[in-house]
Short mmCIF file of C-alpha atoms in Angstrom, two decimals:
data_model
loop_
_atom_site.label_atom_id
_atom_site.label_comp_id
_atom_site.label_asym_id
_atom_site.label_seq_id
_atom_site.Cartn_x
_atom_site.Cartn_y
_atom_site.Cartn_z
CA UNK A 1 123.25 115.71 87.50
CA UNK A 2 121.78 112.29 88.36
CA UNK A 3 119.27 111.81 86.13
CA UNK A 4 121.03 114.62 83.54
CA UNK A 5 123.50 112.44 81.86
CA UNK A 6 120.59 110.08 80.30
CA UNK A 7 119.94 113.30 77.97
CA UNK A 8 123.25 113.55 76.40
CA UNK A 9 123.52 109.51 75.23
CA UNK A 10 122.20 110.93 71.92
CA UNK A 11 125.15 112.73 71.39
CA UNK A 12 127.52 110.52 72.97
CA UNK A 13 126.77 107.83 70.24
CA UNK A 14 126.92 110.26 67.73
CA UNK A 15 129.79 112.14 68.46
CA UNK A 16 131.66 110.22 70.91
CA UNK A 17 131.04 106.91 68.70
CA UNK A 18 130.17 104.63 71.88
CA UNK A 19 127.32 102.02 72.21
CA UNK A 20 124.43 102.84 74.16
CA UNK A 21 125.34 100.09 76.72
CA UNK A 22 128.59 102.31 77.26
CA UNK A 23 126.49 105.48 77.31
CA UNK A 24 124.19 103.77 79.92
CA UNK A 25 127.11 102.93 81.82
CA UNK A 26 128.34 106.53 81.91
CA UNK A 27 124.83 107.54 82.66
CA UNK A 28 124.58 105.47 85.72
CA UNK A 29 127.71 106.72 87.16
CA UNK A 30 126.15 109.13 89.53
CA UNK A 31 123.70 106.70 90.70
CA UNK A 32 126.64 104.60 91.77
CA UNK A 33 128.12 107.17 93.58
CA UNK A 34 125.01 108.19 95.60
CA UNK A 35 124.19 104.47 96.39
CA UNK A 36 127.84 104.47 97.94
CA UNK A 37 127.79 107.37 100.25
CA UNK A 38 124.08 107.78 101.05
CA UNK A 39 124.29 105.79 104.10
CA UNK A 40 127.23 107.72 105.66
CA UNK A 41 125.64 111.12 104.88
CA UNK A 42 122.56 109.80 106.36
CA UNK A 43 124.32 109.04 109.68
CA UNK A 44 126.12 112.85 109.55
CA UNK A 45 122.61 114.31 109.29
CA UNK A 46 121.09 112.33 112.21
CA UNK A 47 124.23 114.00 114.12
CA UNK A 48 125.36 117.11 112.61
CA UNK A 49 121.70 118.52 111.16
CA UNK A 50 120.89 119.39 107.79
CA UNK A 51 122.40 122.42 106.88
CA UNK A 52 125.49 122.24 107.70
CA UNK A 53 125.84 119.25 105.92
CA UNK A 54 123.69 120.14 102.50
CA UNK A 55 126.69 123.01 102.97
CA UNK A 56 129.27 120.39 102.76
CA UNK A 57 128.11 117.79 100.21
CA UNK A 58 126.95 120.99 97.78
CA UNK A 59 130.04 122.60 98.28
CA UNK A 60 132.11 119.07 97.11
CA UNK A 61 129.35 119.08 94.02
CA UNK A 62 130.15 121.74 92.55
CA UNK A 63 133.63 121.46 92.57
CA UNK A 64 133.12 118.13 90.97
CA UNK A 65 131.04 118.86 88.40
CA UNK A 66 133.56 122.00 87.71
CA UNK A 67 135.72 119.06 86.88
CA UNK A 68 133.36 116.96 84.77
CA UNK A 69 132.96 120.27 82.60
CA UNK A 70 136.86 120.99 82.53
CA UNK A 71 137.44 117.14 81.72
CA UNK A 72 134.89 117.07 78.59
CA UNK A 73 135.72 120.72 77.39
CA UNK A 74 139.87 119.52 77.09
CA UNK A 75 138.43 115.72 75.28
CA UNK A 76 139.02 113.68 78.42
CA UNK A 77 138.12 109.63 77.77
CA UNK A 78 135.20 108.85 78.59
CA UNK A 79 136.38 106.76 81.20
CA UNK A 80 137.79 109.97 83.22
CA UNK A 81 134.48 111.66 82.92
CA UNK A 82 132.57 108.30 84.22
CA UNK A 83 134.95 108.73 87.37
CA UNK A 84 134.43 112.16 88.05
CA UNK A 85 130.79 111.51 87.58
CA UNK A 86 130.58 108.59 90.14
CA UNK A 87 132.80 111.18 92.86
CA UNK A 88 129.85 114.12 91.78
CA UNK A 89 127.27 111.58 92.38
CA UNK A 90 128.62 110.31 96.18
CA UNK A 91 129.23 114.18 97.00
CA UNK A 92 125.47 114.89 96.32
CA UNK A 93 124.31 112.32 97.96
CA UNK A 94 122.81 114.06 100.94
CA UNK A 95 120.40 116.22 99.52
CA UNK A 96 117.89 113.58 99.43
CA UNK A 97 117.51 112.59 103.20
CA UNK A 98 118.34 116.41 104.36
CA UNK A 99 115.46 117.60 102.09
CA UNK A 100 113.18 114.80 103.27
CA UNK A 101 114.30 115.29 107.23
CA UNK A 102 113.60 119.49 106.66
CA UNK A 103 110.21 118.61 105.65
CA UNK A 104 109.27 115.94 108.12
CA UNK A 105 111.04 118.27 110.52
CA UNK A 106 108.73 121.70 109.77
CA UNK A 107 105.20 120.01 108.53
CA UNK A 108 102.77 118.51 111.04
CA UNK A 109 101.57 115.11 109.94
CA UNK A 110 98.61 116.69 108.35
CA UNK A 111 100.43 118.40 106.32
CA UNK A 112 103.26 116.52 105.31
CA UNK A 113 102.42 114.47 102.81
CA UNK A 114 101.33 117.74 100.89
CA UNK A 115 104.67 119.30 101.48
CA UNK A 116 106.68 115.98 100.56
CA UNK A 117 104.99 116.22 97.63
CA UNK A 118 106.19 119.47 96.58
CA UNK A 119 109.38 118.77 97.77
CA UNK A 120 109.21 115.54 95.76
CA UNK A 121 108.38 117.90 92.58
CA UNK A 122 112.09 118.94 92.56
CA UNK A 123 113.38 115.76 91.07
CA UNK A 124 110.47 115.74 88.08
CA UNK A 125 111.42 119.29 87.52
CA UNK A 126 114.95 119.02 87.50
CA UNK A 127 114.69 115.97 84.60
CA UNK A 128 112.51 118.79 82.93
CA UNK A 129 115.79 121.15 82.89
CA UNK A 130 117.84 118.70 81.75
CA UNK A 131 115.16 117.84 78.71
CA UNK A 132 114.51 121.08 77.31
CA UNK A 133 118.82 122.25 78.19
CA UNK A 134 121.10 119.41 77.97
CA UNK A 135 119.89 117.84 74.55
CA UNK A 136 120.19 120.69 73.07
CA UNK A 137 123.29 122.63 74.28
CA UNK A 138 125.13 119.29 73.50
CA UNK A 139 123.93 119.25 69.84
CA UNK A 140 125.23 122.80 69.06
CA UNK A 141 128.10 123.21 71.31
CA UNK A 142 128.91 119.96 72.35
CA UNK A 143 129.14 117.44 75.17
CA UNK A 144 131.03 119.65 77.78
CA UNK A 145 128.02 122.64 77.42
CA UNK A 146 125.96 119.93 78.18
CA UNK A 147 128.03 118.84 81.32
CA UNK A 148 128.00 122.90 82.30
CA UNK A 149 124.15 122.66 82.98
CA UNK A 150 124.46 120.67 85.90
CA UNK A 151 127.50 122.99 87.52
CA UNK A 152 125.08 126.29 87.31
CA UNK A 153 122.30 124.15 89.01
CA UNK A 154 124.88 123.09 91.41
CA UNK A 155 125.80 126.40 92.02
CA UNK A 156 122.28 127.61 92.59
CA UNK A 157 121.07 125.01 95.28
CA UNK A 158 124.39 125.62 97.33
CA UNK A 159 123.44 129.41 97.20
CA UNK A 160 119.58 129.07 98.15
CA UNK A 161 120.43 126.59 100.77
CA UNK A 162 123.56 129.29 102.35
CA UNK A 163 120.10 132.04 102.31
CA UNK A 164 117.12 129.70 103.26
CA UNK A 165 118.02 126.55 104.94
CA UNK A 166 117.55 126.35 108.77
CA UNK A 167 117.51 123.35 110.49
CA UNK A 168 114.11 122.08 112.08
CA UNK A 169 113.72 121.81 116.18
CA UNK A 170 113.66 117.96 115.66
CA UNK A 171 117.36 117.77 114.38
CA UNK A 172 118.30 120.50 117.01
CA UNK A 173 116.23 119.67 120.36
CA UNK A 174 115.50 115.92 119.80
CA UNK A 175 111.64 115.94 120.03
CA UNK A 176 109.42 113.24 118.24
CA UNK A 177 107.82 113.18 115.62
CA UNK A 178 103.98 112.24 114.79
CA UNK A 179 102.91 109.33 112.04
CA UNK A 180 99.94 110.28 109.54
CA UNK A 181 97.95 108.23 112.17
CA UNK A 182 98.50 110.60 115.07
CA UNK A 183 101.22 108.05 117.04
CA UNK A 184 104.65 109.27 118.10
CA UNK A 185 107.90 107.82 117.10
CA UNK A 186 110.72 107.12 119.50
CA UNK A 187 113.34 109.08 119.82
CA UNK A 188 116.44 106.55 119.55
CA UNK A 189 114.47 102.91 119.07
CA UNK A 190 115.82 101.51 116.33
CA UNK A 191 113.22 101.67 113.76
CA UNK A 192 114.43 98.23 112.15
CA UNK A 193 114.07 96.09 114.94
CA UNK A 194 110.32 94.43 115.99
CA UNK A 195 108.45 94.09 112.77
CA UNK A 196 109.12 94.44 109.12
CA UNK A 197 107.66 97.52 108.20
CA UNK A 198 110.60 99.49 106.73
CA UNK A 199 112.05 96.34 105.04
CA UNK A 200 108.88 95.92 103.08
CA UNK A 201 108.37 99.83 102.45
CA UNK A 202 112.24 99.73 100.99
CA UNK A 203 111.27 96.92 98.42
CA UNK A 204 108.43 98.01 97.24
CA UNK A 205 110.06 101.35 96.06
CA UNK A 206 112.88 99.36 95.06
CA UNK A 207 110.28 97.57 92.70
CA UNK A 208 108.99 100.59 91.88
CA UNK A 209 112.01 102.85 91.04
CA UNK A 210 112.75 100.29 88.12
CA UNK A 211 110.40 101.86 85.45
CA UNK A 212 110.68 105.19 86.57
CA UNK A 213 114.78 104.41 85.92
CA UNK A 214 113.44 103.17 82.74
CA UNK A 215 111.60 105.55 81.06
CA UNK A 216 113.54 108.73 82.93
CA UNK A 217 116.86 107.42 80.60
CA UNK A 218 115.33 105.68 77.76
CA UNK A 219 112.48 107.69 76.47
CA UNK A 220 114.38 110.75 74.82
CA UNK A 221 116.85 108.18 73.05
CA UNK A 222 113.53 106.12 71.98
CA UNK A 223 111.78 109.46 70.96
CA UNK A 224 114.85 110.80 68.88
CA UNK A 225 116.61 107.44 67.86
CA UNK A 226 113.65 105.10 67.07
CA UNK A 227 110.91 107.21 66.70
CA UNK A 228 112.60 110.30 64.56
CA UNK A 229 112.02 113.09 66.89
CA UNK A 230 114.55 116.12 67.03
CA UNK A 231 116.01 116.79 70.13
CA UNK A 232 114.36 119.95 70.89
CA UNK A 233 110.87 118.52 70.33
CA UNK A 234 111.87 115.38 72.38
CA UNK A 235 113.45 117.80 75.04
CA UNK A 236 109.79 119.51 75.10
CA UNK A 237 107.80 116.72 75.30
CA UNK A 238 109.65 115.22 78.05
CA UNK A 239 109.80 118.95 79.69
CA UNK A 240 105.93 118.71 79.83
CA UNK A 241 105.17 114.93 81.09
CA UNK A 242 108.13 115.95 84.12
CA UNK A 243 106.02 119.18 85.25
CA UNK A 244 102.91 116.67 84.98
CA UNK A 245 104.38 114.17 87.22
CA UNK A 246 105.60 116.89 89.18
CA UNK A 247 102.24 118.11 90.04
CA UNK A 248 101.06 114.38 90.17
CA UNK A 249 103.35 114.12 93.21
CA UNK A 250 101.73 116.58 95.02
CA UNK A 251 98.53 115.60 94.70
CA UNK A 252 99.26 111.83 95.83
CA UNK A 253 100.65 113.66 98.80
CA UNK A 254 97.65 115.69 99.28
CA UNK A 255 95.61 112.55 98.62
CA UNK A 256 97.35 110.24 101.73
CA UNK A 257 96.60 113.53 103.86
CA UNK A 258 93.41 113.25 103.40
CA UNK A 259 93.38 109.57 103.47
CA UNK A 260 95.89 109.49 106.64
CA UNK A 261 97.48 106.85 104.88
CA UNK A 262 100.50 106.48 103.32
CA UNK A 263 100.52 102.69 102.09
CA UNK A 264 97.14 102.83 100.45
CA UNK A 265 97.52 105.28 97.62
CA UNK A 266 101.21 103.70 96.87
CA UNK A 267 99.45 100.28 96.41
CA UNK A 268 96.67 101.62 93.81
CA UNK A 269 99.74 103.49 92.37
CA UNK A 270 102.09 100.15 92.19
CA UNK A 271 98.61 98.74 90.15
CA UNK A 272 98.47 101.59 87.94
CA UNK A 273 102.13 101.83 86.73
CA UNK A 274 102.14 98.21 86.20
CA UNK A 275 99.09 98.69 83.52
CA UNK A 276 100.52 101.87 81.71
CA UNK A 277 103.86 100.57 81.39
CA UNK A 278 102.71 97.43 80.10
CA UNK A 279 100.33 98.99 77.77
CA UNK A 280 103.17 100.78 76.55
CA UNK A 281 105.29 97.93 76.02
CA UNK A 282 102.39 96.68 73.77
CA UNK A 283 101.33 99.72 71.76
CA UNK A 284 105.47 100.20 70.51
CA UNK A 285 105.41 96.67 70.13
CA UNK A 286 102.61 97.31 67.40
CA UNK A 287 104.01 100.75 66.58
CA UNK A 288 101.28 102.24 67.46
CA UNK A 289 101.09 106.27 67.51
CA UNK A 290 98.94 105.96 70.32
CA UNK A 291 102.44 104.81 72.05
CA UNK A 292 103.88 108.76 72.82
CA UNK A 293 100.51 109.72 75.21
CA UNK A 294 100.25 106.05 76.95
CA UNK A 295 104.19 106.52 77.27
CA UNK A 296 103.09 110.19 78.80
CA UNK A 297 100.50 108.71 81.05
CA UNK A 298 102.98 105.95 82.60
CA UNK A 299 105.88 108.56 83.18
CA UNK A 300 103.50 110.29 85.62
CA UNK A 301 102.05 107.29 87.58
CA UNK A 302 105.75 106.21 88.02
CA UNK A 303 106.72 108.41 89.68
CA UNK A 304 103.56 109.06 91.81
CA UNK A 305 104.81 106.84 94.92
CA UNK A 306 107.97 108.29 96.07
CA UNK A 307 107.01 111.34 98.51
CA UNK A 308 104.32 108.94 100.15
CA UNK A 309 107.51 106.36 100.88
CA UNK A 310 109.95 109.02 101.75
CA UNK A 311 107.21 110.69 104.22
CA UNK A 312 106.27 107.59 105.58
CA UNK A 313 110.05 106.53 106.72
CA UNK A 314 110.74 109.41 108.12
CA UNK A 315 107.97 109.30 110.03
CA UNK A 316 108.28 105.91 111.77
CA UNK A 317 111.60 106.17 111.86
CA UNK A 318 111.78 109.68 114.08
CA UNK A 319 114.46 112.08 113.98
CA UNK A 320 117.00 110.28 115.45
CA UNK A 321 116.99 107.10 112.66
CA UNK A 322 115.17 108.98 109.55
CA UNK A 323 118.61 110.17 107.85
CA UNK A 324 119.35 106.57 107.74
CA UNK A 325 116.08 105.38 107.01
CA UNK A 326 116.00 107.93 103.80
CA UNK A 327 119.62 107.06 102.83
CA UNK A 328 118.52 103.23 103.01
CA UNK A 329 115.74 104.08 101.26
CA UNK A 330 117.59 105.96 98.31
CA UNK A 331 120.94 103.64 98.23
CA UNK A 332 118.22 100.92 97.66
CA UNK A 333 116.83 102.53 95.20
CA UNK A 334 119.81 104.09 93.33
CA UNK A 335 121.23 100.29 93.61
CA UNK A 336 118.19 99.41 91.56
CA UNK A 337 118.52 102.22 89.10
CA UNK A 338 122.34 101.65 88.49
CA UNK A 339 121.89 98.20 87.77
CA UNK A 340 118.52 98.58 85.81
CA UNK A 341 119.70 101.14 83.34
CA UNK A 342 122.81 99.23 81.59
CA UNK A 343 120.77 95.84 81.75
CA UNK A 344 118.17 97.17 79.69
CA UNK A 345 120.31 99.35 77.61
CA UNK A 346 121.78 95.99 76.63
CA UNK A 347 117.97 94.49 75.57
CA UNK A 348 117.20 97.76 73.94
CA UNK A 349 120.26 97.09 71.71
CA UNK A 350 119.80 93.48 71.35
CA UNK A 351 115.98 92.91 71.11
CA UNK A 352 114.51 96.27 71.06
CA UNK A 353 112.21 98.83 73.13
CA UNK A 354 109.18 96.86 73.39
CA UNK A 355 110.84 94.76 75.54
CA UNK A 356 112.60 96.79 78.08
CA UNK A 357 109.19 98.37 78.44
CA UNK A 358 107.45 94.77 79.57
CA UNK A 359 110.31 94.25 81.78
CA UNK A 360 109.72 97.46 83.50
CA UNK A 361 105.94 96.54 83.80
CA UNK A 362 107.16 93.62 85.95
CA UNK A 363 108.24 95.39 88.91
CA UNK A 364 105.16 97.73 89.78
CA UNK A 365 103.12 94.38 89.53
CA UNK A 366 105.26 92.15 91.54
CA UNK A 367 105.42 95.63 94.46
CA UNK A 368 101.82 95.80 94.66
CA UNK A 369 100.71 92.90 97.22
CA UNK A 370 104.05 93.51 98.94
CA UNK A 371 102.78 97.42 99.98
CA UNK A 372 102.59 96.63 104.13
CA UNK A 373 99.92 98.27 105.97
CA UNK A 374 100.03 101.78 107.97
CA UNK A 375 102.29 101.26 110.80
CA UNK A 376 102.93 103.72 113.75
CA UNK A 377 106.33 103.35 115.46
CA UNK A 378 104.89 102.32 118.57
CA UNK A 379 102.78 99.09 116.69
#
């Protein structure tokens, strides 16, 4: 549902007859209503444990997004839709840090970053739904079919986490929790006070989250608008670089296991995305066809980093800070997004892609020397 709404701005100019600022706006909605709530759901996990809550926030999910398709089926305005959207978005907004604490929770440290990294796969995947579903069902049966993809996936995680979920013995008994490094984190130090580690680790993915934002909403409008593409083959294409970067995510886990680092791949990572996206920004600048595989390339470097982050909060952070440290990490990072996406919506419609792309280089170069070094909790 977060990152769902960017596929259906095609149709929403076309048959909803609003700007693609406005369409950003919509699409940001849910990112506004994660940033808002993250925090507090992050606090109910470090008390109340995962499932229950997941329970909870999915259950409130898909009786919003029930809404959202109700609303667009009976031609709500747009601006009733944006609402419910923003509500759906701060309902959901737990499955981040509970899906990050499980696997913290379950996987010893040399393990972990492996695991986060499949766990991290879900979000590349789920885009990949939305791109080869939404697009489509929109076009031929309009918006609200569109909207109706994200209830049945709400449906379906609510369901496998009622049959699979079960809280790990850190959220139950307390115990620590071990670094990539082999150091223990405190139980109840708070992880924010003594040195900067956690500050810097938050803006760096701040920095970093910006192109991902970027080419996660823009690139099926710039395949089908400006570079002629029809929706199902734009759907595909962007199906395919998602299950890429998917994988990608797992192996940069798998790479800072082997490594025992988590800072050091995210800084050669931070480098690379700052190249590719610029190198896009210069190859649709020249309208180059060579601009759909660089644009391929920097979708799956961009979105490389964010298991190694997620792993290595919730590592220093323990079990009794890491559901805050994850929601402080995403309502950073959704923050980002939801202010991102309308801004360059706006210089997409005023000076054109090339642009936005160069502006999303930016970030990635200006995160790089800003990546802190390995920390344990007890440094």
């Amino acid at each position: 549902m977060v990152s769902g709404v960017a596929f259906l701005i095609p149709e929403l100019q076309r048959g909803g007859h609003i700007s693609l600022a406005h369409a950003s706006l919509l699409a940001s909605a849910p990112m506004v209503g994660l940033m808002l709530t993250t925090v507090a759901w992050g606090w109910a996990l470090d008390r109340r444990g995962e499932r229950r809550i997941l329970l909870i926030s999915l259950g409130a999910t898909v009786v919003c997004t029930a809404a959202i398709v109700a609303a667009a089926a009976t031609g709500q305005d747009f601006g009733v839709i944006g609402a419910l959207l923003l509500v759906a978005g701060a309902a959901a907004a737990s499955t981040n840090g509970a899906s990050g604490r499980i696997v913290v929770g379950w996987f010893p440290p040399e393990q972990r970053g492996t695991a986060m990294g499949v766990r991290q796969m879900a979000q590349p995947l789920g885009v990949g739904v939305c791109a080869m579903t939404v697009p489509s069902a929109s076009q031929h049966f309009g918006v609200a079919s569109g909207f109706a993809v994200f209830l049945i996936v709400a449906v379906l995680a609510l369901i496998a986490t009622a049959v699979a979920i079960v809280d790990p013995p850190t959220a139950e008994s307390g115990v620590s929790t071990q670094t990539s490094s082999g150091a223990t984190s405190p139980v109840s130090r708070n992880p924010y006070r003594g040195n900067r580690f956690l500050v810097r680790v938050h803006a760096v993915s701040v920095l970093l989250v910006i192109p991902q934002m970027i080419l996660w909403t823009f690139v099926p409008v710039w395949l089908i608008v400006d570079r002629g593409w029809s929706a199902p083959a734009a759907g595909a294409l962007v199906t395919v670089t998602q299950v890429v970067g998917a994988l990608g995510r797992i192996a940069a886990g798998r790479w800072s296991d082997v490594w025992r680092s988590r800072m050091k791949p995210i800084r050669v990572i931070a480098v690379a995305a700052g190249l590719t996206t610029g190198l896009l920004a210069l190859t649709d600048l020249i309208d180059s066809p060579v601009a759909i595989a660089v644009m391929v390339v920097a979708s799956v470097v961009t979105v490389a980093d964010n298991g190694l982050a997620f792993t290595a909060i919730a590592e220093y952070a323990g079990p009794s800070w890491s559901g805050r440290g994850l929601a402080i990490q995403n309502t950073a990072q959704y923050l980002a997004g939801s202010a991102a996406v309308p801004i360059i919506g706006a210089t997409i419609s005023a000076v054109g892609y090339p642009a936005a792309f160069a502006i999303a280089a930016i970030a990635p170069v200006v995160a790089a020397p800003l990546v802190p070094r390995d920390r344990s909790a007890s440094d």
